[in-house]
Amino acid sequence: MKKRKLKLKKQAYYVLAGIMIIAVSIILGMNYYNDYQYKKTTEYKLVEKGYTIKEATKIQEKLKEEEINKILEKEKNDLILKLLEEKYFLMKNLDTYIEYQKKEEEKELKDIVAIVNTHANNKWYQKELETDYNLKEKMNVNKFYALKSDYTPENLIEISLNYSYGKNKLIDYAYEKFIELWNAAKEEDIHLMVNSSYRDYEEQKNIYEDYKASRGEKKADEIAAHPGHSEHQTGLVVDMTSLKEPYVEEFKASNAYKWLKEHAHEYGFIERYPEGKSYITGYSPESWHWRYVGIEVATKMHNEDITFDEYYAYYIEK
Ligand SMILES: [Zn+2]
């Protein structure tokens, strides 16, 4: 009797031991499998490159899979992490940011991103891009983007002499909004006057050549556009001052200019070459040069405090 009990007990031990061995195998197997699965993840690959889990998570939040693969091709780089924090970071420019930063170490990253995005890391007029005029009021014309010599906007309308010192033209839809802006300003006792608006390729060519002859090429490039590179050829621009302050020096300090800075975007107009942004726009500040881009774009630019070049680079050209 006693012997049989002992035998049963022994059997129970074997069963128990068997179960335990199976259980441990399963757990080990699962661990091994999980490990195997984890090693296939992007997080693991980033950690292998030297990024912390926190950094890896950040990279994954900001970038798409194929973009991360590009990062995995490079050595771990803290600059990449800092660039990812920049609002207007564009993955396609990553290599150029890094390259440019090496040359311009003292510059803030925010500026490096803005400069590279807007092609301003290139010499003026050295990189020729063709303006997409199908974008209409969103087309970009600057030191890099140019219109063809034969581009003439459709539906140019002559600006009433109530608002203009001489014969000037604007595209119809921009003119409609200009009148609204003009009336709103008038209610504040501001009488805006247009000095210049649409100019064709030939006219711009003459202006630029005159400046070049009288002031030299460097100065001419700062203040006048090469033909094809002038926004005035779009028919979306007015150069304006006020009746009370017709000269640019006084206009810059005027109430009229202040009012435009605060309200022009409500009518789709923007200050194209603001103070302190020459390193992006390529132009000295022009308080008189206002460009129609539509209310939506103008409002976004106003809220984000960015130039049209930056807007175009980030939201249209990408
Ligand atoms: Zn102008």
PDB file of C-alpha atoms and ligand atoms in Angstrom:
ATOM      1  CA  MET A   1       0.000   0.000   0.000  1.00  0.00           C
ATOM      2  CA  LYS A   2       2.698   2.411   1.023  1.00  0.00           C
ATOM      3  CA  LYS A   3       4.788   1.485  -2.048  1.00  0.00           C
ATOM      4  CA  ARG A   4       1.894   2.150  -4.419  1.00  0.00           C
ATOM      5  CA  LYS A   5       1.267   5.561  -2.938  1.00  0.00           C
ATOM      6  CA  LEU A   6       4.912   6.373  -3.425  1.00  0.00           C
ATOM      7  CA  LYS A   7       4.742   5.281  -7.060  1.00  0.00           C
ATOM      8  CA  LEU A   8       1.716   7.530  -7.685  1.00  0.00           C
ATOM      9  CA  LYS A   9       3.485  10.413  -6.070  1.00  0.00           C
ATOM     10  CA  LYS A  10       6.487   9.802  -8.314  1.00  0.00           C
ATOM     11  CA  GLN A  11       4.255   9.787 -11.419  1.00  0.00           C
ATOM     12  CA  ALA A  12       2.695  13.071 -10.391  1.00  0.00           C
ATOM     13  CA  TYR A  13       6.159  14.601 -10.133  1.00  0.00           C
ATOM     14  CA  TYR A  14       7.003  13.478 -13.655  1.00  0.00           C
ATOM     15  CA  VAL A  15       3.789  14.985 -15.033  1.00  0.00           C
ATOM     16  CA  LEU A  16       4.401  18.207 -13.191  1.00  0.00           C
ATOM     17  CA  ALA A  17       7.999  18.380 -14.349  1.00  0.00           C
ATOM     18  CA  GLY A  18       6.867  17.742 -17.917  1.00  0.00           C
ATOM     19  CA  ILE A  19       4.334  20.541 -17.729  1.00  0.00           C
ATOM     20  CA  MET A  20       6.955  22.873 -16.332  1.00  0.00           C
ATOM     21  CA  ILE A  21       9.438  22.045 -19.075  1.00  0.00           C
ATOM     22  CA  ILE A  22       6.791  22.726 -21.718  1.00  0.00           C
ATOM     23  CA  ALA A  23       5.799  25.996 -20.047  1.00  0.00           C
ATOM     24  CA  VAL A  24       9.381  27.220 -19.830  1.00  0.00           C
ATOM     25  CA  SER A  25       9.965  26.286 -23.460  1.00  0.00           C
ATOM     26  CA  ILE A  26       6.905  28.228 -24.515  1.00  0.00           C
ATOM     27  CA  ILE A  27       7.987  31.290 -22.545  1.00  0.00           C
ATOM     28  CA  LEU A  28      11.524  31.109 -23.891  1.00  0.00           C
ATOM     29  CA  GLY A  29      10.221  30.543 -27.391  1.00  0.00           C
ATOM     30  CA  MET A  30       7.900  33.504 -27.116  1.00  0.00           C
ATOM     31  CA  ASN A  31      10.679  35.691 -25.841  1.00  0.00           C
ATOM     32  CA  TYR A  32      12.910  34.579 -28.623  1.00  0.00           C
ATOM     33  CA  TYR A  33      10.117  35.224 -31.120  1.00  0.00           C
ATOM     34  CA  ASN A  34       9.360  38.653 -29.684  1.00  0.00           C
ATOM     35  CA  ASP A  35      13.011  39.482 -29.804  1.00  0.00           C
ATOM     36  CA  TYR A  36      13.157  38.348 -33.383  1.00  0.00           C
ATOM     37  CA  GLN A  37      10.115  40.469 -34.221  1.00  0.00           C
ATOM     38  CA  TYR A  38      11.504  43.514 -32.369  1.00  0.00           C
ATOM     39  CA  LYS A  39      14.743  43.346 -34.311  1.00  0.00           C
ATOM     40  CA  LYS A  40      12.746  43.852 -37.451  1.00  0.00           C
ATOM     41  CA  THR A  41      11.201  47.104 -36.162  1.00  0.00           C
ATOM     42  CA  THR A  42      12.281  50.589 -37.176  1.00  0.00           C
ATOM     43  CA  GLU A  43      12.722  51.477 -33.520  1.00  0.00           C
ATOM     44  CA  TYR A  44      15.314  48.714 -33.096  1.00  0.00           C
ATOM     45  CA  LYS A  45      17.147  49.813 -36.235  1.00  0.00           C
ATOM     46  CA  LEU A  46      17.289  53.387 -34.960  1.00  0.00           C
ATOM     47  CA  VAL A  47      18.474  52.274 -31.533  1.00  0.00           C
ATOM     48  CA  GLU A  48      21.172  50.191 -33.247  1.00  0.00           C
ATOM     49  CA  LYS A  49      22.282  53.415 -34.966  1.00  0.00           C
ATOM     50  CA  GLY A  50      22.734  54.978 -31.549  1.00  0.00           C
ATOM     51  CA  TYR A  51      19.458  56.851 -31.106  1.00  0.00           C
ATOM     52  CA  THR A  52      17.712  56.544 -27.746  1.00  0.00           C
ATOM     53  CA  ILE A  53      14.231  55.061 -27.647  1.00  0.00           C
ATOM     54  CA  LYS A  54      12.848  58.541 -27.026  1.00  0.00           C
ATOM     55  CA  GLU A  55      14.672  59.905 -30.064  1.00  0.00           C
ATOM     56  CA  ALA A  56      13.597  56.945 -32.164  1.00  0.00           C
ATOM     57  CA  THR A  57       9.975  57.594 -31.192  1.00  0.00           C
ATOM     58  CA  LYS A  58      10.347  61.232 -32.196  1.00  0.00           C
ATOM     59  CA  ILE A  59      11.804  60.314 -35.582  1.00  0.00           C
ATOM     60  CA  GLN A  60       8.968  57.879 -36.161  1.00  0.00           C
ATOM     61  CA  GLU A  61       6.391  60.497 -35.252  1.00  0.00           C
ATOM     62  CA  LYS A  62       7.809  63.024 -37.708  1.00  0.00           C
ATOM     63  CA  LEU A  63       8.838  60.924 -40.683  1.00  0.00           C
ATOM     64  CA  LYS A  64       7.428  58.332 -43.028  1.00  0.00           C
ATOM     65  CA  GLU A  65       8.947  54.872 -43.311  1.00  0.00           C
ATOM     66  CA  GLU A  66      10.882  55.580 -46.515  1.00  0.00           C
ATOM     67  CA  GLU A  67      12.182  58.830 -45.033  1.00  0.00           C
ATOM     68  CA  ILE A  68      13.457  57.004 -41.959  1.00  0.00           C
ATOM     69  CA  ASN A  69      15.283  54.585 -44.230  1.00  0.00           C
ATOM     70  CA  LYS A  70      17.251  57.539 -45.566  1.00  0.00           C
ATOM     71  CA  ILE A  71      18.177  58.495 -42.009  1.00  0.00           C
ATOM     72  CA  LEU A  72      19.256  54.930 -41.309  1.00  0.00           C
ATOM     73  CA  GLU A  73      21.741  55.210 -44.144  1.00  0.00           C
ATOM     74  CA  LYS A  74      23.538  57.972 -42.234  1.00  0.00           C
ATOM     75  CA  GLU A  75      25.589  57.950 -39.069  1.00  0.00           C
ATOM     76  CA  LYS A  76      23.708  59.132 -35.988  1.00  0.00           C
ATOM     77  CA  ASN A  77      23.570  62.894 -36.183  1.00  0.00           C
ATOM     78  CA  ASP A  78      22.242  65.260 -33.517  1.00  0.00           C
ATOM     79  CA  LEU A  79      21.714  67.886 -36.193  1.00  0.00           C
ATOM     80  CA  ILE A  80      19.051  65.669 -37.765  1.00  0.00           C
ATOM     81  CA  LEU A  81      17.173  65.565 -34.466  1.00  0.00           C
ATOM     82  CA  LYS A  82      17.347  69.333 -34.121  1.00  0.00           C
ATOM     83  CA  LEU A  83      16.240  69.855 -37.704  1.00  0.00           C
ATOM     84  CA  LEU A  84      13.224  67.648 -37.099  1.00  0.00           C
ATOM     85  CA  GLU A  85      12.107  70.136 -34.458  1.00  0.00           C
ATOM     86  CA  GLU A  86      11.943  72.892 -37.069  1.00  0.00           C
ATOM     87  CA  LYS A  87       8.419  73.664 -38.199  1.00  0.00           C
ATOM     88  CA  TYR A  88       9.292  74.089 -41.873  1.00  0.00           C
ATOM     89  CA  PHE A  89      11.662  71.116 -42.126  1.00  0.00           C
ATOM     90  CA  LEU A  90      11.424  69.386 -45.492  1.00  0.00           C
ATOM     91  CA  MET A  91      12.902  65.908 -45.761  1.00  0.00           C
ATOM     92  CA  LYS A  92      13.929  66.420 -49.409  1.00  0.00           C
ATOM     93  CA  ASN A  93      16.317  69.158 -48.224  1.00  0.00           C
ATOM     94  CA  LEU A  94      17.973  67.168 -45.434  1.00  0.00           C
ATOM     95  CA  ASP A  95      21.355  66.753 -47.140  1.00  0.00           C
ATOM     96  CA  THR A  96      21.417  70.390 -48.217  1.00  0.00           C
ATOM     97  CA  TYR A  97      20.612  71.614 -44.679  1.00  0.00           C
ATOM     98  CA  ILE A  98      23.485  69.548 -43.307  1.00  0.00           C
ATOM     99  CA  GLU A  99      25.886  70.715 -45.996  1.00  0.00           C
ATOM    100  CA  TYR A 100      24.836  74.359 -45.656  1.00  0.00           C
ATOM    101  CA  GLN A 101      25.034  74.253 -41.858  1.00  0.00           C
ATOM    102  CA  LYS A 102      28.689  73.170 -42.101  1.00  0.00           C
ATOM    103  CA  LYS A 103      29.470  76.350 -44.027  1.00  0.00           C
ATOM    104  CA  GLU A 104      27.221  78.629 -41.963  1.00  0.00           C
ATOM    105  CA  GLU A 105      27.637  77.325 -38.436  1.00  0.00           C
ATOM    106  CA  GLU A 106      26.769  80.625 -36.757  1.00  0.00           C
ATOM    107  CA  LYS A 107      23.333  80.766 -38.368  1.00  0.00           C
ATOM    108  CA  GLU A 108      20.231  79.677 -36.485  1.00  0.00           C
ATOM    109  CA  LEU A 109      18.684  76.437 -37.694  1.00  0.00           C
ATOM    110  CA  LYS A 110      15.397  78.214 -38.342  1.00  0.00           C
ATOM    111  CA  ASP A 111      17.202  80.443 -40.843  1.00  0.00           C
ATOM    112  CA  ILE A 112      19.098  77.574 -42.401  1.00  0.00           C
ATOM    113  CA  VAL A 113      15.805  75.795 -43.054  1.00  0.00           C
ATOM    114  CA  ALA A 114      14.223  78.964 -44.492  1.00  0.00           C
ATOM    115  CA  ILE A 115      17.206  79.734 -46.713  1.00  0.00           C
ATOM    116  CA  VAL A 116      17.561  76.227 -48.114  1.00  0.00           C
ATOM    117  CA  ASN A 117      13.807  75.801 -48.584  1.00  0.00           C
ATOM    118  CA  THR A 118      13.612  78.987 -50.624  1.00  0.00           C
ATOM    119  CA  HIS A 119      16.744  78.175 -52.704  1.00  0.00           C
ATOM    120  CA  ALA A 120      18.446  81.244 -51.204  1.00  0.00           C
ATOM    121  CA  ASN A 121      21.549  79.150 -50.466  1.00  0.00           C
ATOM    122  CA  ASN A 122      22.221  79.519 -54.199  1.00  0.00           C
ATOM    123  CA  LYS A 123      23.586  82.644 -55.825  1.00  0.00           C
ATOM    124  CA  TRP A 124      20.918  84.946 -57.226  1.00  0.00           C
ATOM    125  CA  TYR A 125      19.909  84.095 -60.757  1.00  0.00           C
ATOM    126  CA  GLN A 126      22.264  81.088 -60.783  1.00  0.00           C
ATOM    127  CA  LYS A 127      19.524  78.548 -60.294  1.00  0.00           C
ATOM    128  CA  GLU A 128      16.844  79.061 -62.921  1.00  0.00           C
ATOM    129  CA  LEU A 129      13.410  77.699 -62.090  1.00  0.00           C
ATOM    130  CA  GLU A 130      10.360  78.153 -64.242  1.00  0.00           C
ATOM    131  CA  THR A 131       7.382  79.890 -62.682  1.00  0.00           C
ATOM    132  CA  ASP A 132       4.226  77.805 -62.759  1.00  0.00           C
ATOM    133  CA  TYR A 133       1.772  80.454 -63.890  1.00  0.00           C
ATOM    134  CA  ASN A 134      -1.079  77.913 -63.757  1.00  0.00           C
ATOM    135  CA  LEU A 135      -0.996  78.513 -59.999  1.00  0.00           C
ATOM    136  CA  LYS A 136      -2.422  81.951 -60.771  1.00  0.00           C
ATOM    137  CA  GLU A 137      -2.323  84.190 -57.673  1.00  0.00           C
ATOM    138  CA  LYS A 138      -0.108  81.589 -55.975  1.00  0.00           C
ATOM    139  CA  MET A 139       2.616  81.651 -58.621  1.00  0.00           C
ATOM    140  CA  ASN A 140       6.089  82.499 -57.425  1.00  0.00           C
ATOM    141  CA  VAL A 141       8.428  84.920 -59.134  1.00  0.00           C
ATOM    142  CA  ASN A 142      11.713  85.797 -57.429  1.00  0.00           C
ATOM    143  CA  LYS A 143      15.487  85.649 -57.908  1.00  0.00           C
ATOM    144  CA  PHE A 144      15.176  81.972 -58.848  1.00  0.00           C
ATOM    145  CA  TYR A 145      11.711  81.569 -60.329  1.00  0.00           C
ATOM    146  CA  ALA A 146      11.200  83.381 -63.607  1.00  0.00           C
ATOM    147  CA  LEU A 147       8.421  83.966 -66.106  1.00  0.00           C
ATOM    148  CA  LYS A 148       9.030  83.507 -69.793  1.00  0.00           C
ATOM    149  CA  SER A 149       9.539  86.684 -71.809  1.00  0.00           C
ATOM    150  CA  ASP A 150       6.242  86.223 -73.631  1.00  0.00           C
ATOM    151  CA  TYR A 151       4.129  85.649 -70.514  1.00  0.00           C
ATOM    152  CA  THR A 152       1.286  88.141 -70.365  1.00  0.00           C
ATOM    153  CA  PRO A 153      -1.486  87.761 -67.802  1.00  0.00           C
ATOM    154  CA  GLU A 154      -5.026  87.486 -69.085  1.00  0.00           C
ATOM    155  CA  ASN A 155      -7.743  89.971 -68.125  1.00  0.00           C
ATOM    156  CA  LEU A 156      -5.592  92.936 -67.223  1.00  0.00           C
ATOM    157  CA  ILE A 157      -7.741  95.864 -66.191  1.00  0.00           C
ATOM    158  CA  GLU A 158      -6.786  99.493 -66.100  1.00  0.00           C
ATOM    159  CA  ILE A 159      -6.778 100.878 -62.553  1.00  0.00           C
ATOM    160  CA  SER A 160      -9.069 103.865 -62.064  1.00  0.00           C
ATOM    161  CA  LEU A 161      -7.266 107.196 -61.792  1.00  0.00           C
ATOM    162  CA  ASN A 162      -8.982 107.608 -58.417  1.00  0.00           C
ATOM    163  CA  TYR A 163      -6.460 105.141 -57.118  1.00  0.00           C
ATOM    164  CA  SER A 164      -3.552 105.579 -59.490  1.00  0.00           C
ATOM    165  CA  TYR A 165      -1.144 108.294 -60.556  1.00  0.00           C
ATOM    166  CA  GLY A 166      -1.004 107.125 -64.127  1.00  0.00           C
ATOM    167  CA  LYS A 167      -1.943 104.290 -66.423  1.00  0.00           C
ATOM    168  CA  ASN A 168      -1.598 101.104 -64.432  1.00  0.00           C
ATOM    169  CA  LYS A 169      -3.060  97.639 -64.789  1.00  0.00           C
ATOM    170  CA  LEU A 170      -3.939  94.673 -62.582  1.00  0.00           C
ATOM    171  CA  ILE A 171      -5.478  91.244 -63.191  1.00  0.00           C
ATOM    172  CA  ASP A 172      -9.257  91.536 -62.813  1.00  0.00           C
ATOM    173  CA  TYR A 173      -9.674  89.391 -59.678  1.00  0.00           C
ATOM    174  CA  ALA A 174      -6.797  91.160 -57.912  1.00  0.00           C
ATOM    175  CA  TYR A 175      -8.211  94.522 -58.928  1.00  0.00           C
ATOM    176  CA  GLU A 176     -11.590  93.625 -57.435  1.00  0.00           C
ATOM    177  CA  LYS A 177      -9.912  92.909 -54.099  1.00  0.00           C
ATOM    178  CA  PHE A 178      -7.714  95.974 -54.401  1.00  0.00           C
ATOM    179  CA  ILE A 179     -10.820  98.167 -54.593  1.00  0.00           C
ATOM    180  CA  GLU A 180     -12.172  96.528 -51.428  1.00  0.00           C
ATOM    181  CA  LEU A 181      -8.874  97.174 -49.700  1.00  0.00           C
ATOM    182  CA  TRP A 182      -8.786 100.734 -50.971  1.00  0.00           C
ATOM    183  CA  ASN A 183     -12.302 101.421 -49.641  1.00  0.00           C
ATOM    184  CA  ALA A 184     -11.525  99.895 -46.241  1.00  0.00           C
ATOM    185  CA  ALA A 185      -8.413 102.087 -45.990  1.00  0.00           C
ATOM    186  CA  LYS A 186     -10.414 105.145 -47.038  1.00  0.00           C
ATOM    187  CA  GLU A 187     -12.754 104.577 -44.125  1.00  0.00           C
ATOM    188  CA  GLU A 188      -9.729 105.017 -41.891  1.00  0.00           C
ATOM    189  CA  ASP A 189      -8.908 108.233 -43.697  1.00  0.00           C
ATOM    190  CA  ILE A 190      -6.111 106.620 -45.675  1.00  0.00           C
ATOM    191  CA  HIS A 191      -5.975 107.483 -49.339  1.00  0.00           C
ATOM    192  CA  LEU A 192      -3.830 104.913 -51.132  1.00  0.00           C
ATOM    193  CA  MET A 193      -2.326 105.687 -54.527  1.00  0.00           C
ATOM    194  CA  VAL A 194      -0.764 103.264 -57.002  1.00  0.00           C
ATOM    195  CA  ASN A 195       2.552 104.316 -58.506  1.00  0.00           C
ATOM    196  CA  SER A 196       3.237 101.267 -60.596  1.00  0.00           C
ATOM    197  CA  SER A 197       1.723  97.841 -61.220  1.00  0.00           C
ATOM    198  CA  TYR A 198       1.858  95.589 -64.279  1.00  0.00           C
ATOM    199  CA  ARG A 199       5.067  95.799 -66.274  1.00  0.00           C
ATOM    200  CA  ASP A 200       5.889  93.598 -69.220  1.00  0.00           C
ATOM    201  CA  TYR A 201       9.192  91.847 -69.819  1.00  0.00           C
ATOM    202  CA  GLU A 202      10.608  94.561 -72.080  1.00  0.00           C
ATOM    203  CA  GLU A 203       9.789  97.348 -69.650  1.00  0.00           C
ATOM    204  CA  GLN A 204      11.487  95.479 -66.796  1.00  0.00           C
ATOM    205  CA  LYS A 205      14.484  94.856 -69.012  1.00  0.00           C
ATOM    206  CA  ASN A 206      14.848  98.592 -69.609  1.00  0.00           C
ATOM    207  CA  ILE A 207      14.480  99.398 -65.907  1.00  0.00           C
ATOM    208  CA  TYR A 208      17.110  96.871 -64.915  1.00  0.00           C
ATOM    209  CA  GLU A 209      19.537  97.935 -67.641  1.00  0.00           C
ATOM    210  CA  ASP A 210      19.179 101.581 -66.588  1.00  0.00           C
ATOM    211  CA  TYR A 211      19.970 100.755 -62.951  1.00  0.00           C
ATOM    212  CA  LYS A 212      22.874  98.594 -64.001  1.00  0.00           C
ATOM    213  CA  ALA A 213      24.318 101.397 -66.135  1.00  0.00           C
ATOM    214  CA  SER A 214      23.947 104.028 -63.424  1.00  0.00           C
ATOM    215  CA  ARG A 215      24.657 102.085 -60.225  1.00  0.00           C
ATOM    216  CA  GLY A 216      26.504  98.959 -61.218  1.00  0.00           C
ATOM    217  CA  GLU A 217      25.370  95.356 -61.369  1.00  0.00           C
ATOM    218  CA  LYS A 218      25.557  94.568 -57.639  1.00  0.00           C
ATOM    219  CA  LYS A 219      23.368  97.470 -56.568  1.00  0.00           C
ATOM    220  CA  ALA A 220      21.039  96.954 -59.524  1.00  0.00           C
ATOM    221  CA  ASP A 221      20.490  93.329 -58.453  1.00  0.00           C
ATOM    222  CA  GLU A 222      19.530  94.449 -54.956  1.00  0.00           C
ATOM    223  CA  ILE A 223      16.889  96.903 -56.028  1.00  0.00           C
ATOM    224  CA  ALA A 224      15.627  95.807 -59.429  1.00  0.00           C
ATOM    225  CA  ALA A 225      14.725  92.424 -60.809  1.00  0.00           C
ATOM    226  CA  HIS A 226      16.173  90.865 -63.906  1.00  0.00           C
ATOM    227  CA  PRO A 227      13.627  90.709 -66.707  1.00  0.00           C
ATOM    228  CA  GLY A 228      11.350  87.673 -66.214  1.00  0.00           C
ATOM    229  CA  HIS A 229      12.138  87.749 -62.498  1.00  0.00           C
ATOM    230  CA  SER A 230       9.948  90.743 -61.685  1.00  0.00           C
ATOM    231  CA  GLU A 231       6.685  90.152 -59.869  1.00  0.00           C
ATOM    232  CA  HIS A 232       5.310  93.116 -61.732  1.00  0.00           C
ATOM    233  CA  GLN A 233       5.075  90.906 -64.825  1.00  0.00           C
ATOM    234  CA  THR A 234       2.441  88.802 -63.033  1.00  0.00           C
ATOM    235  CA  GLY A 235      -0.155  91.592 -62.957  1.00  0.00           C
ATOM    236  CA  LEU A 236      -0.694  90.753 -59.286  1.00  0.00           C
ATOM    237  CA  VAL A 237       1.339  93.584 -57.801  1.00  0.00           C
ATOM    238  CA  VAL A 238       0.814  97.187 -56.862  1.00  0.00           C
ATOM    239  CA  ASP A 239       3.486  99.613 -55.768  1.00  0.00           C
ATOM    240  CA  MET A 240       1.584 102.083 -53.649  1.00  0.00           C
ATOM    241  CA  THR A 241       2.009 104.883 -51.178  1.00  0.00           C
ATOM    242  CA  SER A 242      -0.573 107.287 -49.808  1.00  0.00           C
ATOM    243  CA  LEU A 243      -1.757 110.662 -51.036  1.00  0.00           C
ATOM    244  CA  LYS A 244      -0.506 112.192 -47.799  1.00  0.00           C
ATOM    245  CA  GLU A 245       2.847 110.385 -47.871  1.00  0.00           C
ATOM    246  CA  PRO A 246       3.719 109.951 -51.533  1.00  0.00           C
ATOM    247  CA  TYR A 247       7.434 109.360 -50.975  1.00  0.00           C
ATOM    248  CA  VAL A 248       8.642 106.029 -49.730  1.00  0.00           C
ATOM    249  CA  GLU A 249      10.675 107.373 -46.805  1.00  0.00           C
ATOM    250  CA  GLU A 250       7.667 109.052 -45.239  1.00  0.00           C
ATOM    251  CA  PHE A 251       5.310 106.291 -46.293  1.00  0.00           C
ATOM    252  CA  LYS A 252       7.345 103.773 -44.330  1.00  0.00           C
ATOM    253  CA  ALA A 253       6.691 105.718 -41.128  1.00  0.00           C
ATOM    254  CA  SER A 254       3.046 106.430 -41.950  1.00  0.00           C
ATOM    255  CA  ASN A 255      -0.208 105.286 -40.513  1.00  0.00           C
ATOM    256  CA  ALA A 256      -1.153 104.053 -43.975  1.00  0.00           C
ATOM    257  CA  TYR A 257       1.731 101.572 -44.017  1.00  0.00           C
ATOM    258  CA  LYS A 258       0.903 100.464 -40.488  1.00  0.00           C
ATOM    259  CA  TRP A 259      -2.709  99.923 -41.497  1.00  0.00           C
ATOM    260  CA  LEU A 260      -1.674  97.854 -44.533  1.00  0.00           C
ATOM    261  CA  LYS A 261       0.559  95.662 -42.384  1.00  0.00           C
ATOM    262  CA  GLU A 262      -2.373  94.940 -40.106  1.00  0.00           C
ATOM    263  CA  HIS A 263      -5.184  94.617 -42.635  1.00  0.00           C
ATOM    264  CA  ALA A 264      -3.985  93.996 -46.205  1.00  0.00           C
ATOM    265  CA  HIS A 265      -4.145  90.214 -45.733  1.00  0.00           C
ATOM    266  CA  GLU A 266      -7.888  90.466 -45.112  1.00  0.00           C
ATOM    267  CA  TYR A 267      -8.134  91.400 -48.804  1.00  0.00           C
ATOM    268  CA  GLY A 268      -5.537  88.903 -50.007  1.00  0.00           C
ATOM    269  CA  PHE A 269      -2.573  91.283 -50.255  1.00  0.00           C
ATOM    270  CA  ILE A 270       0.821  90.787 -48.634  1.00  0.00           C
ATOM    271  CA  GLU A 271       3.956  92.801 -48.097  1.00  0.00           C
ATOM    272  CA  ARG A 272       6.319  90.972 -50.395  1.00  0.00           C
ATOM    273  CA  TYR A 273       9.706  92.246 -49.156  1.00  0.00           C
ATOM    274  CA  PRO A 274       9.438  92.939 -45.420  1.00  0.00           C
ATOM    275  CA  GLU A 275      12.078  94.394 -43.171  1.00  0.00           C
ATOM    276  CA  GLY A 276      14.585  91.884 -41.838  1.00  0.00           C
ATOM    277  CA  LYS A 277      13.817  89.215 -44.431  1.00  0.00           C
ATOM    278  CA  SER A 278      16.162  90.238 -47.233  1.00  0.00           C
ATOM    279  CA  TYR A 279      18.237  87.099 -46.689  1.00  0.00           C
ATOM    280  CA  ILE A 280      15.199  85.129 -47.834  1.00  0.00           C
ATOM    281  CA  THR A 281      13.495  87.417 -50.341  1.00  0.00           C
ATOM    282  CA  GLY A 282      16.705  88.747 -51.895  1.00  0.00           C
ATOM    283  CA  TYR A 283      15.334  92.291 -51.803  1.00  0.00           C
ATOM    284  CA  SER A 284      15.870  95.280 -49.574  1.00  0.00           C
ATOM    285  CA  PRO A 285      12.639  96.101 -47.720  1.00  0.00           C
ATOM    286  CA  GLU A 286       9.954  97.632 -49.967  1.00  0.00           C
ATOM    287  CA  SER A 287       7.132  99.069 -47.896  1.00  0.00           C
ATOM    288  CA  TRP A 288       5.336 100.034 -51.106  1.00  0.00           C
ATOM    289  CA  HIS A 289       5.325  96.708 -52.953  1.00  0.00           C
ATOM    290  CA  TRP A 290       2.123  94.704 -52.254  1.00  0.00           C
ATOM    291  CA  ARG A 291       1.310  91.409 -53.889  1.00  0.00           C
ATOM    292  CA  TYR A 292      -2.052  89.708 -54.289  1.00  0.00           C
ATOM    293  CA  VAL A 293      -1.949  86.040 -53.184  1.00  0.00           C
ATOM    294  CA  GLY A 294      -5.597  85.517 -52.156  1.00  0.00           C
ATOM    295  CA  ILE A 295      -7.111  85.786 -48.698  1.00  0.00           C
ATOM    296  CA  GLU A 296      -6.382  82.221 -47.586  1.00  0.00           C
ATOM    297  CA  VAL A 297      -2.656  82.358 -48.336  1.00  0.00           C
ATOM    298  CA  ALA A 298      -2.310  85.935 -47.093  1.00  0.00           C
ATOM    299  CA  THR A 299      -3.988  85.082 -43.793  1.00  0.00           C
ATOM    300  CA  LYS A 300      -1.833  82.016 -43.234  1.00  0.00           C
ATOM    301  CA  MET A 301       1.301  84.033 -43.988  1.00  0.00           C
ATOM    302  CA  HIS A 302       0.163  86.766 -41.640  1.00  0.00           C
ATOM    303  CA  ASN A 303      -0.549  84.311 -38.817  1.00  0.00           C
ATOM    304  CA  GLU A 304       2.708  82.415 -39.249  1.00  0.00           C
ATOM    305  CA  ASP A 305       4.733  85.566 -39.952  1.00  0.00           C
ATOM    306  CA  ILE A 306       6.477  84.135 -43.002  1.00  0.00           C
ATOM    307  CA  THR A 307       7.382  85.561 -46.400  1.00  0.00           C
ATOM    308  CA  PHE A 308       5.747  84.376 -49.591  1.00  0.00           C
ATOM    309  CA  ASP A 309       8.960  82.579 -50.564  1.00  0.00           C
ATOM    310  CA  GLU A 310       8.770  80.531 -47.370  1.00  0.00           C
ATOM    311  CA  TYR A 311       5.064  79.894 -47.832  1.00  0.00           C
ATOM    312  CA  TYR A 312       5.611  78.764 -51.407  1.00  0.00           C
ATOM    313  CA  ALA A 313       8.513  76.475 -50.493  1.00  0.00           C
ATOM    314  CA  TYR A 314       6.706  74.737 -47.674  1.00  0.00           C
ATOM    315  CA  TYR A 315       3.077  74.621 -48.719  1.00  0.00           C
ATOM    316  CA  ILE A 316       3.208  74.536 -52.524  1.00  0.00           C
ATOM    317  CA  GLU A 317       6.569  73.395 -53.827  1.00  0.00           C
ATOM    318  CA  LYS A 318       7.209  71.033 -50.872  1.00  0.00           C
TER     319      LYS A 318
HETATM  320 ZN    ZN B   1       7.245  96.751 -56.881  1.00  0.00          ZN
END
